[in-house]
Amino acid sequence: MSIAIAEGCCFHCGLPNEEGNKYPVEINNKLHHMCCPGCQAVAQAIVENGLANYYEFRTEPAARGDSALDNTMAQLSVYDEPELQEEFVFDQGKHKQIQLTVEGITCAACGWLIEKQLAKVKGLKQISVNVSARRALVTWDESETKLSGILARLKAIGYASLPFHPDEHEASFKKEQKSYMKKLGLAGIMTMQVMMLAFGQYFDVFGNLDAQTQGYFNAVSLMLTTPVVFYSASVFYLSALKAIQARTVNMDVPVTIAIFSTYIAGLLAVNDGSGEVYFESICMFIFFLLISRFLEHRSRHKATEISSNMLKLIPATASKLVNNDWVSVLAKQLVAGEHVLVKAGESIPIDGKIVKGQSTIDESMLTGEFEPVFKAQGQQVYAGTVNQQANLEIEVTSQLKFAMMNQILRLQEVALARKPKIAKMADTFSRYFVSIVLMISALTYIYWHLQDSTDAFWITISVLVATCPCALGLATPSALTCAMAKLNKLGILLKRADALEQMTNATDIIFDKTGTLTQGKFSIQQIHMLSDKYSQDYVMQLATFIEKRSEHPIAKAFDYGFDAHDFQLEDYQITIGQGVLAKVNGNLVVVGSKRFIKSQLNNAEVCDTINANVYIAINHEIVAAFLITDTVLPETQKVISELNDYSLCILSGDEQKNVNNIATEIGINRAVGEQTPEGKLNYVQQEQAKGKSLIMLGDGINDAPVLAAADVSVAVGNASDLAKNAADVILINPKLNALVDLISMAKRTKTKIKQNIIWALSYNVIVLPFAVMGLLSPWQAALGMSLSSIIVVYNSTRLMR
Amino acid sequence: MSIIYVLIPLAIIIVAIAIGVFFWAVRNNQFDDLERQGYSILFDDDVESKEKDKNEQKAASDKIDE
């Protein structure tokens, strides 16, 4: 049952080994190769803990290991703070209990691995892993181990876990789910019993039964049916009652009438000892209807479960200045006027002004653009952005709840509330259908009653049961459930099942640029050699040698190999945000922007004639120029070409010029640049006002409001948590190809739903005349209805193939 | 036929017990994760003892060889 990993692919995560066989691990006496240090460390930890059998048991490859393991480990100690634990740890006297969301669970073997690994932690009392929900419930003894220790153990074997809070919505869903299960189970078991007795009577298994035995059988059936009618079917009565109170009808109204009248007629018949009973039909009818409700509920439950896994608690901490000393506190406790220290590489915990120091700041999470911004004393910095170069002292200007980031969050909430609602096809449909059914039943009863038929009552019941739109009710949920399961396997998570239905109505697809269509990191596009004195090879080596020391993201584009012995560095000066001045082997080398080069050299006019943004000069002579931009993801082109049925548009926060470049490169006609999160939101709402239906793809925090507003929103791989939270669909693979799969699946699902509805309706229409003419007895009607439902479900499961 | 007057009530009692057990199981989250539990029987708990078995087998076969 273990899976086969292809040659040249990582034995742990299954991704290709791009760096060759650099990271070997011996597993079960055989040498295997991993793709990265992260996977290697994880595999090593698994083997060292005697859990190598995981690799035999698993049915899916693992998630990729985290290379920055030590760094994340250090941050875990935050979770031991009592203020923080208050929010999500349940105190059970001696022990503490917590729910964790665990990332990276791919198959049942992961559950086994986690439980085995954690069972070794001293002081851990209980652990249970839920593989389908990707969660773990942990109980531990605080005196023997710490929460951070448990999280660290999980991290070591490759699972990132975070405390979380199931939201109210989910808690109520869970309660309902359990109640459905009980009702369904009861109905199922009882149906079997009643059916057994009924079969005995129908097919004369016991020979000719005398009246007394018949009466006995009926009484027993009545007794078994009673809990089904009053407990299992209560969902229908409540829903019918609600509909009637709202002065409308729904599917449950005829269902309730049919169940109650059949039951009461049966009750009277048992009491009198004469007349017909249809207890087995009632039970079967309720059982099948419950199955459809249960399926529908479960598909919605799954979706909320996924979305609440996204709501992770990542507490921001800050070091605050108290009596000339830095103390670690929670960011939400900070108030205006306090001073906070932010070290290089840390994220800024709160909105504030810089009072000491200067640095470049990565604001990509707010603006979507990865080019860092240079900020000095007196300038405003925002919570959630990352300080890249130097330590900063910040004076807090507003509390965390008023931070820019939380404003975006509020914008998202507002947008979500205004999101266009879909009219559910089956819902409106069944309302008309039900009204007609009720009318026909009434007419049938009146007609047969006037004919003085003793069967008038049973014929009416047959009409109600035969035309029960049960299969119609199953048509949509069963198809959506199957489509969701299939998409899950393809690495596409659906948070809202009906997003699939909406997707097929979409007219436009809007893309965010950075991170969605492009890689979100710089690479060298063009090299212009401007001097014959040096070879290109030498210049590239020199540039790489110098830029390796810089933290600027443009510098990372230089990754040419070099031999360190060739270069002797004597002097090195960085001008933040502009360039580098260095002395290598006695030569003065300048690498930097056009402005920097011009300020350093006198004869730099040549810069103006070339399409480039980074220059290198040796001994006051410009030798080469580079065009360094963000590159389009390799699969983007292909995906775009497959989407020509839609009108496409790029919506970005980047400069209009850059957006236009990318748009022409991949062949998208419309490109809108320089948009703030509000601007993006306005654009989408304007388009929606024109009657367009939009699919929006994005990844950054700045995309969150617009994702919430779009008819269907898709968060692409590596998206920020906020974007994932706002989106309807999450692509787990960082590849855009999944979008094509998603759209084609949406279309298939729509066809399937239509097929199901047509089948369900035509069955009802065909069977109706027979029922009205009195040719159908209630048990035949119930059987037909069930068969029709089973056909619908079977048709839907074909989507899973 | 009078036996059914005893057997059917007996069957109903058993059914009632089954339903009771089922309700208990639902209440205790036994149906929360249907994916995983099916596999648990296939996972060996102890790698060491398996290897020990192998070694013992090997030792045994070595003896026979001798």
PDB file of C-alpha atoms in Angstrom, chain A residues 316 331-336 347-353 363 365-366 380-385 394-413 677-678 701 705 722:
ATOM      1  CA  ALA A 316       2.176  39.230  17.300  1.00  0.00           C
ATOM      2  CA  ALA A 331       1.295  43.556  20.398  1.00  0.00           C
ATOM      3  CA  LYS A 332      -2.358  44.035  21.198  1.00  0.00           C
ATOM      4  CA  GLN A 333      -1.465  45.404  24.624  1.00  0.00           C
ATOM      5  CA  LEU A 334       0.580  48.283  23.208  1.00  0.00           C
ATOM      6  CA  VAL A 335      -0.791  51.822  23.416  1.00  0.00           C
ATOM      7  CA  ALA A 336       0.136  55.000  21.561  1.00  0.00           C
ATOM      8  CA  SER A 347       7.960  41.837  11.167  1.00  0.00           C
ATOM      9  CA  ILE A 348       6.718  45.115  12.535  1.00  0.00           C
ATOM     10  CA  PRO A 349       4.123  44.403  15.218  1.00  0.00           C
ATOM     11  CA  ILE A 350       2.155  47.644  15.132  1.00  0.00           C
ATOM     12  CA  ASP A 351       1.585  50.891  13.234  1.00  0.00           C
ATOM     13  CA  GLY A 352       4.049  53.565  14.292  1.00  0.00           C
ATOM     14  CA  LYS A 353       6.648  56.192  13.441  1.00  0.00           C
ATOM     15  CA  GLU A 363       5.443  46.123   2.444  1.00  0.00           C
ATOM     16  CA  MET A 365       1.783  42.087   2.310  1.00  0.00           C
ATOM     17  CA  LEU A 366      -0.054  45.399   2.210  1.00  0.00           C
ATOM     18  CA  GLN A 380       5.185  55.847   9.159  1.00  0.00           C
ATOM     19  CA  VAL A 381       5.519  52.062   9.236  1.00  0.00           C
ATOM     20  CA  TYR A 382       2.686  49.533   9.293  1.00  0.00           C
ATOM     21  CA  ALA A 383       1.953  46.400  11.275  1.00  0.00           C
ATOM     22  CA  GLY A 384       2.565  43.200   9.367  1.00  0.00           C
ATOM     23  CA  THR A 385       5.318  44.591   7.156  1.00  0.00           C
ATOM     24  CA  ILE A 394       9.325  52.784  16.661  1.00  0.00           C
ATOM     25  CA  GLU A 395       6.922  54.987  18.530  1.00  0.00           C
ATOM     26  CA  VAL A 396       3.451  53.466  18.544  1.00  0.00           C
ATOM     27  CA  THR A 397       0.899  55.774  16.912  1.00  0.00           C
ATOM     28  CA  SER A 398      -2.268  53.746  17.273  1.00  0.00           C
ATOM     29  CA  GLN A 399      -3.456  50.572  18.914  1.00  0.00           C
ATOM     30  CA  LEU A 400      -3.356  47.294  17.055  1.00  0.00           C
ATOM     31  CA  LYS A 401      -7.084  47.238  16.402  1.00  0.00           C
ATOM     32  CA  PHE A 402      -6.777  50.471  14.408  1.00  0.00           C
ATOM     33  CA  ALA A 403      -3.758  49.239  12.448  1.00  0.00           C
ATOM     34  CA  MET A 404      -3.755  49.423   8.658  1.00  0.00           C
ATOM     35  CA  MET A 405      -3.910  45.645   8.473  1.00  0.00           C
ATOM     36  CA  ASN A 406      -7.056  45.507  10.571  1.00  0.00           C
ATOM     37  CA  GLN A 407      -8.591  48.242   8.461  1.00  0.00           C
ATOM     38  CA  ILE A 408      -8.099  46.053   5.416  1.00  0.00           C
ATOM     39  CA  LEU A 409      -9.695  43.241   7.371  1.00  0.00           C
ATOM     40  CA  ARG A 410     -12.738  45.405   8.048  1.00  0.00           C
ATOM     41  CA  LEU A 411     -12.905  46.440   4.411  1.00  0.00           C
ATOM     42  CA  GLN A 412     -12.975  42.745   3.592  1.00  0.00           C
ATOM     43  CA  GLU A 413     -15.836  42.101   5.988  1.00  0.00           C
ATOM     44  CA  PRO A 677      -6.950  47.769  -1.900  1.00  0.00           C
ATOM     45  CA  GLU A 678      -9.919  50.188  -1.958  1.00  0.00           C
ATOM     46  CA  ILE A 701      -3.324  40.818   1.939  1.00  0.00           C
ATOM     47  CA  PRO A 705     -11.135  42.841   0.215  1.00  0.00           C
ATOM     48  CA  LEU A 722      -5.902  36.746   4.959  1.00  0.00           C
TER      49      LEU A 722
END
